[in-house]
Amino acid sequence: MALVAHSRDREAFVKLFRHFAPRLMSYMRKLGTDNNITEGLVQDVMLTLWRQAESYDPEKSYVSSWVFAIARNRRIDRYRRQRLVPVDQDYLQGQLHLQNQIDESPGQDQDIEHQEVESLLKEAIESLPADQASLLELAFYEDMTHKEIAEHTNLPLGTVKSRLRLAINKLRRILGPSI
């Protein structure tokens, strides 16, 4: 990151792009972002990384936290600009089936309920501070262990555990009895 920030090193940027682009694509898809929008958002995030690399402060956050915070903000900005509400397409499909009463089987009701919970959870995670949200994403969406997260972010293991615990407690307060 320092090479990109200080000397505009293209090779260093290519390495950052290769590292973060697939992770950002996965992150956006897991948030329910439309595939057509996802690619543009990822490119926008990487362009922002290139243009604003000098504003990154390693004392304040890790590169991954900074990049994922940019991604989250770009996604929110995109939907605000288009006056769209980010909605999981599977959730909409489930609601359509419910409304039309195509199939009243208990399995479908459980699927719809699961999708509603997933949508609420995504919104709650987006409301967390970026450092906590990024650790949750690594733990639950990337299936990384606490130890792997600590190594990936260069944070002490105890810090990872305490930030995850704080994030989970905040999610509980945000979601309340809705889940």
Short mmCIF file of C-alpha atoms in Angstrom, two decimals:
data_model
loop_
_atom_site.label_atom_id
_atom_site.label_comp_id
_atom_site.label_asym_id
_atom_site.label_seq_id
_atom_site.Cartn_x
_atom_site.Cartn_y
_atom_site.Cartn_z
CA MET A 1 0.00 0.00 0.00
CA ALA A 2 2.88 2.34 0.82
CA LEU A 3 4.31 1.88 -2.69
CA VAL A 4 1.00 2.80 -4.26
CA ALA A 5 0.57 5.80 -1.97
CA HIS A 6 4.04 7.28 -2.25
CA SER A 7 5.41 6.26 -5.63
CA ARG A 8 2.24 5.25 -7.56
CA ASP A 9 3.80 1.83 -8.15
CA ARG A 10 1.61 0.07 -10.72
CA GLU A 11 2.91 -3.41 -9.90
CA ALA A 12 2.03 -2.92 -6.24
CA PHE A 13 -1.44 -1.76 -7.27
CA VAL A 14 -1.88 -4.83 -9.49
CA LYS A 15 -1.04 -7.01 -6.47
CA LEU A 16 -3.57 -5.13 -4.35
CA PHE A 17 -6.15 -5.46 -7.12
CA ARG A 18 -5.59 -9.19 -7.46
CA HIS A 19 -5.85 -9.61 -3.71
CA PHE A 20 -8.90 -7.44 -3.01
CA ALA A 21 -11.02 -7.59 -6.18
CA PRO A 22 -12.23 -11.19 -5.68
CA ARG A 23 -12.86 -10.57 -1.99
CA LEU A 24 -14.81 -7.41 -2.75
CA MET A 25 -16.87 -9.24 -5.39
CA SER A 26 -17.73 -11.90 -2.82
CA TYR A 27 -18.51 -9.28 -0.18
CA MET A 28 -20.84 -7.36 -2.50
CA ARG A 29 -22.66 -10.49 -3.62
CA LYS A 30 -23.14 -11.63 -0.03
CA LEU A 31 -24.74 -8.28 0.73
CA GLY A 32 -27.25 -8.97 -2.04
CA THR A 33 -25.84 -6.53 -4.57
CA ASP A 34 -26.94 -7.19 -8.14
CA ASN A 35 -24.19 -8.84 -10.21
CA ASN A 36 -24.33 -6.08 -12.84
CA ILE A 37 -23.71 -3.45 -10.16
CA THR A 38 -21.11 -5.47 -8.26
CA GLU A 39 -18.42 -5.34 -10.93
CA GLY A 40 -18.75 -1.59 -11.36
CA LEU A 41 -18.64 -1.02 -7.62
CA VAL A 42 -15.50 -3.13 -7.24
CA GLN A 43 -13.78 -1.20 -10.02
CA ASP A 44 -14.87 2.06 -8.40
CA VAL A 45 -13.45 0.93 -5.05
CA MET A 46 -10.14 -0.03 -6.64
CA LEU A 47 -9.99 3.28 -8.53
CA THR A 48 -10.63 5.09 -5.25
CA LEU A 49 -7.84 3.06 -3.65
CA TRP A 50 -5.48 4.18 -6.44
CA ARG A 51 -6.52 7.84 -6.30
CA GLN A 52 -6.68 8.18 -2.52
CA ALA A 53 -3.91 5.81 -1.48
CA GLU A 54 -1.99 8.67 0.13
CA SER A 55 -4.90 9.32 2.49
CA TYR A 56 -4.65 5.81 3.98
CA ASP A 57 -3.22 5.92 7.50
CA PRO A 58 -1.84 2.58 8.73
CA GLU A 59 -1.99 3.89 12.29
CA LYS A 60 -5.79 4.19 12.11
CA SER A 61 -6.77 0.95 10.40
CA TYR A 62 -5.59 -2.00 8.40
CA VAL A 63 -5.64 -1.88 4.62
CA SER A 64 -8.42 -4.48 4.45
CA SER A 65 -10.61 -2.53 6.88
CA TRP A 66 -10.04 0.65 4.89
CA VAL A 67 -10.80 -1.03 1.55
CA PHE A 68 -13.97 -2.73 2.83
CA ALA A 69 -15.15 0.54 4.39
CA ILE A 70 -14.72 2.22 0.99
CA ALA A 71 -16.66 -0.65 -0.59
CA ARG A 72 -19.50 -0.39 1.89
CA ASN A 73 -19.73 3.38 1.44
CA ARG A 74 -19.60 3.15 -2.37
CA ARG A 75 -22.42 0.60 -2.31
CA ILE A 76 -24.56 2.81 -0.09
CA ASP A 77 -23.79 5.86 -2.26
CA ARG A 78 -24.73 3.95 -5.41
CA TYR A 79 -28.11 2.93 -4.05
CA ARG A 80 -28.79 6.41 -2.70
CA ARG A 81 -27.91 7.97 -6.04
CA GLN A 82 -30.30 5.65 -7.82
CA ARG A 83 -32.84 5.92 -5.00
CA LEU A 84 -32.88 2.18 -4.79
CA VAL A 85 -33.06 0.12 -1.68
CA PRO A 86 -30.59 -2.76 -1.76
CA VAL A 87 -32.75 -5.85 -1.71
CA ASP A 88 -31.81 -9.47 -1.92
CA GLN A 89 -33.43 -10.89 -5.07
CA ASP A 90 -34.06 -14.21 -3.36
CA TYR A 91 -35.98 -12.36 -0.67
CA LEU A 92 -38.19 -10.68 -3.28
CA GLN A 93 -38.82 -14.00 -4.99
CA GLY A 94 -39.82 -15.52 -1.65
CA GLN A 95 -42.22 -12.65 -0.99
CA LEU A 96 -43.77 -13.08 -4.43
CA HIS A 97 -44.36 -16.76 -3.78
CA LEU A 98 -45.92 -15.96 -0.44
CA GLN A 99 -48.17 -13.29 -1.88
CA ASN A 100 -49.39 -15.48 -4.73
CA GLN A 101 -49.78 -18.44 -2.40
CA ILE A 102 -48.29 -20.74 -4.99
CA ASP A 103 -47.21 -23.29 -2.46
CA GLU A 104 -48.28 -23.41 1.17
CA SER A 105 -45.76 -26.07 2.21
CA PRO A 106 -43.96 -25.53 5.55
CA GLY A 107 -40.57 -25.72 3.83
CA GLN A 108 -41.23 -22.59 1.79
CA ASP A 109 -42.34 -20.65 4.87
CA GLN A 110 -39.07 -21.56 6.54
CA ASP A 111 -37.11 -20.43 3.48
CA ILE A 112 -38.89 -17.08 3.42
CA GLU A 113 -38.34 -16.59 7.13
CA HIS A 114 -34.64 -17.40 6.67
CA GLN A 115 -34.39 -14.84 3.87
CA GLU A 116 -36.06 -12.17 5.99
CA VAL A 117 -33.63 -12.82 8.84
CA GLU A 118 -30.70 -12.68 6.42
CA SER A 119 -31.88 -9.32 5.05
CA LEU A 120 -32.24 -7.85 8.56
CA LEU A 121 -28.80 -9.13 9.49
CA LYS A 122 -27.18 -7.57 6.41
CA GLU A 123 -28.69 -4.18 7.21
CA ALA A 124 -27.56 -4.43 10.84
CA ILE A 125 -23.99 -5.31 9.84
CA GLU A 126 -23.88 -2.30 7.51
CA SER A 127 -24.71 -0.06 10.47
CA LEU A 128 -21.69 -1.24 12.51
CA PRO A 129 -18.37 0.62 12.59
CA ALA A 130 -16.22 -0.42 9.62
CA ASP A 131 -13.58 -2.22 11.71
CA GLN A 132 -16.18 -4.37 13.45
CA ALA A 133 -18.12 -5.04 10.25
CA SER A 134 -14.99 -6.12 8.41
CA LEU A 135 -14.02 -8.54 11.20
CA LEU A 136 -17.53 -10.02 11.18
CA GLU A 137 -17.35 -10.43 7.42
CA LEU A 138 -14.02 -12.22 7.68
CA ALA A 139 -15.36 -14.49 10.42
CA PHE A 140 -18.76 -15.33 9.02
CA TYR A 141 -18.64 -14.70 5.27
CA GLU A 142 -15.03 -15.71 4.64
CA ASP A 143 -15.19 -18.50 7.27
CA MET A 144 -11.90 -17.45 8.84
CA THR A 145 -11.00 -18.53 12.35
CA HIS A 146 -10.15 -15.93 14.97
CA LYS A 147 -6.50 -16.88 14.60
CA GLU A 148 -6.63 -16.50 10.80
CA ILE A 149 -8.30 -13.11 11.17
CA ALA A 150 -5.59 -12.01 13.60
CA GLU A 151 -2.89 -13.05 11.14
CA HIS A 152 -4.72 -11.49 8.18
CA THR A 153 -5.29 -8.15 9.91
CA ASN A 154 -2.10 -8.11 12.01
CA LEU A 155 -4.24 -7.61 15.11
CA PRO A 156 -3.58 -9.44 18.38
CA LEU A 157 -5.86 -12.46 18.81
CA GLY A 158 -7.40 -10.96 21.96
CA THR A 159 -8.27 -7.77 20.07
CA VAL A 160 -9.95 -9.76 17.31
CA LYS A 161 -12.01 -11.69 19.86
CA SER A 162 -13.03 -8.59 21.80
CA ARG A 163 -13.99 -6.63 18.65
CA LEU A 164 -16.03 -9.57 17.39
CA ARG A 165 -17.76 -9.85 20.76
CA LEU A 166 -18.51 -6.09 20.70
CA ALA A 167 -19.87 -6.38 17.16
CA ILE A 168 -22.08 -9.35 18.04
CA ASN A 169 -23.40 -7.56 21.14
CA LYS A 170 -24.19 -4.48 19.02
CA LEU A 171 -26.00 -6.69 16.52
CA ARG A 172 -28.06 -8.15 19.35
CA ARG A 173 -29.01 -4.66 20.51
CA ILE A 174 -29.82 -3.51 16.96
CA LEU A 175 -31.84 -6.57 16.05
CA GLY A 176 -33.47 -7.05 19.44
CA PRO A 177 -36.14 -9.74 19.48
CA SER A 178 -36.57 -9.62 15.68
CA ILE A 179 -34.31 -12.64 15.26
#
